[in-house]
Short mmCIF file of C-alpha atoms in Angstrom, two decimals:
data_model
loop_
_atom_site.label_atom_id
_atom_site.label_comp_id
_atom_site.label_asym_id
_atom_site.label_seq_id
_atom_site.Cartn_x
_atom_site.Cartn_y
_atom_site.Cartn_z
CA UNK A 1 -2.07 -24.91 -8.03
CA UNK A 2 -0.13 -22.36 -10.11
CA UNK A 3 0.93 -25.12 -12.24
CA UNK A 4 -2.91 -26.35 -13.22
CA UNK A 5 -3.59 -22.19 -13.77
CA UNK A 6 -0.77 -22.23 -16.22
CA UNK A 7 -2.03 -25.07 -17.89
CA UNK A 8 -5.59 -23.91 -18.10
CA UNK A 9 -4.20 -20.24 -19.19
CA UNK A 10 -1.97 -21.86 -22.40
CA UNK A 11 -5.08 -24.03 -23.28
CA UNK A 12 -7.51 -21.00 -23.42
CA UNK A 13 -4.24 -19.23 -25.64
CA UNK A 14 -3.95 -22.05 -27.69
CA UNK A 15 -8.10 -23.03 -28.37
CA UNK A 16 -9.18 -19.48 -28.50
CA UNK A 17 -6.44 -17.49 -29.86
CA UNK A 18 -8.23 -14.30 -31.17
CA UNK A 19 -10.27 -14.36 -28.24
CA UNK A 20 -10.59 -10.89 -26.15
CA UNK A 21 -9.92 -12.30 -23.26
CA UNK A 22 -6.55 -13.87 -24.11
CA UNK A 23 -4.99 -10.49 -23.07
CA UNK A 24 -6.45 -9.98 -19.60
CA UNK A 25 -5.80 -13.82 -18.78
CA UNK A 26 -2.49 -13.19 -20.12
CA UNK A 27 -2.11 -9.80 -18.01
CA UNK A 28 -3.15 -11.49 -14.90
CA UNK A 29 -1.12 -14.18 -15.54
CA UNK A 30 2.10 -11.59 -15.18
CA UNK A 31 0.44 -9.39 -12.33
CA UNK A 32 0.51 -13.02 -10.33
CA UNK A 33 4.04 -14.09 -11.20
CA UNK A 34 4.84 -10.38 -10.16
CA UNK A 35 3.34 -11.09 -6.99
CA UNK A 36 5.16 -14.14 -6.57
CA UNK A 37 8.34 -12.34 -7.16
CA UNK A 38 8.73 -14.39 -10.15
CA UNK A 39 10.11 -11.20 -12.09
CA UNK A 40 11.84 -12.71 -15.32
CA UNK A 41 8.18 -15.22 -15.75
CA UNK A 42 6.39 -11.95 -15.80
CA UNK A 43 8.61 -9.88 -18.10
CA UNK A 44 8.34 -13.13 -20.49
CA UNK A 45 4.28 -12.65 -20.05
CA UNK A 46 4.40 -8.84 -20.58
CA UNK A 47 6.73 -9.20 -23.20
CA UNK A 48 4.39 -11.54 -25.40
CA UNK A 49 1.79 -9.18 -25.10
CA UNK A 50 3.75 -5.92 -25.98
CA UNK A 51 5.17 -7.81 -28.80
CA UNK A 52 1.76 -9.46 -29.94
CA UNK A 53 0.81 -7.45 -33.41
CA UNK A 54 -3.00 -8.32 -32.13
CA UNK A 55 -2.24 -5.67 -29.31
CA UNK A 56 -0.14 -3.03 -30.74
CA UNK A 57 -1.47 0.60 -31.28
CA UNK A 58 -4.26 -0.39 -28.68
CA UNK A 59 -5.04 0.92 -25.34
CA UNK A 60 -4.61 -2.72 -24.47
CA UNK A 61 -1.01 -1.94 -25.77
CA UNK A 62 -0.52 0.75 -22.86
CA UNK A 63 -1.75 -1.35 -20.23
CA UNK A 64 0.90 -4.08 -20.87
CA UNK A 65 3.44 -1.46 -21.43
CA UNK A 66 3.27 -0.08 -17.75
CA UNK A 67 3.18 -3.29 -16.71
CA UNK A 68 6.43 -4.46 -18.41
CA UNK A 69 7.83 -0.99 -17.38
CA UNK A 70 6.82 -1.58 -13.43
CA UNK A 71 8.43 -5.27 -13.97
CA UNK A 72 12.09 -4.19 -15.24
CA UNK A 73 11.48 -1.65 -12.37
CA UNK A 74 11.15 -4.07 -9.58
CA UNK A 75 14.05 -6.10 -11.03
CA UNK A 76 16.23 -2.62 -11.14
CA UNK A 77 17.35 -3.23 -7.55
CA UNK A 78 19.81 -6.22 -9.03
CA UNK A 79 20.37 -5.15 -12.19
CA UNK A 80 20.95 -1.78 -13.32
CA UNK A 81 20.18 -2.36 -16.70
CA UNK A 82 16.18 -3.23 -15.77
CA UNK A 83 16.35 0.12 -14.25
CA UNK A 84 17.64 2.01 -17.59
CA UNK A 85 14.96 -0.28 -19.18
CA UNK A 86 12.11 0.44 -16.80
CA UNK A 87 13.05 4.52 -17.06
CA UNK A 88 12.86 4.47 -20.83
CA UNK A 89 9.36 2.55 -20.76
CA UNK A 90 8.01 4.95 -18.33
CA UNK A 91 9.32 7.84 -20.77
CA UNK A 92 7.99 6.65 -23.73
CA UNK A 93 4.80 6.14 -22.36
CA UNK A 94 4.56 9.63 -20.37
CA UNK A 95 4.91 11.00 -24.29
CA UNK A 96 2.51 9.25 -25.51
CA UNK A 97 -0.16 11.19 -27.00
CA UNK A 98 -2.97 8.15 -26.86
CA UNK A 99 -2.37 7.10 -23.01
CA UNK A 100 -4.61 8.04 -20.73
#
């Protein structure tokens, strides 16, 4: 079942690229690999979207940013670098003058 989602989420990416709702499919795509405990698949999806030029300097931008952040953070238990990782994300966005 997760495998037909994923299928049905990259050929929504690939026929509507500039489409709106690319990032929240993309964004739930993570949160549900996070559930799964599928950790490095979700930091892979949040990456894409903090990385994605479409998204940057957007509030959409902060939302995948916490996301990302809460990711390394549940990874920081096995790896202390995700935890250095997940601190500095939470920094940077606590000094952010455009997040809510």
């Amino acid at each position: 079942m997760i495998d037909e989602a994923e299928r049905l989420l990259e050929r929504l990416v690939t026929s509507y690229p500039g489409d709106d709702l690319v990032f929240d499919a993309r964004l739930m795509q993570g949160d549900v690999l996070s559930r799964l405990n599928q950790f490095p698949q979700a930091q892979h999806t949040y990456e894409s979207l903090v990385d994605n030029p479409a998204y940057i300097g957007t509030p959409n931008a902060i939302v995948a940013l916490l996301a990302l952040a809460k990711c390394h953070n549940a990874q920081s238990g096995s790896d202390s670098s995700h935890g250095e990782r997940a601190r500095a994300l939470f920094e940077g966005l606590c000094e952010r003058v455009d997040a809510p």
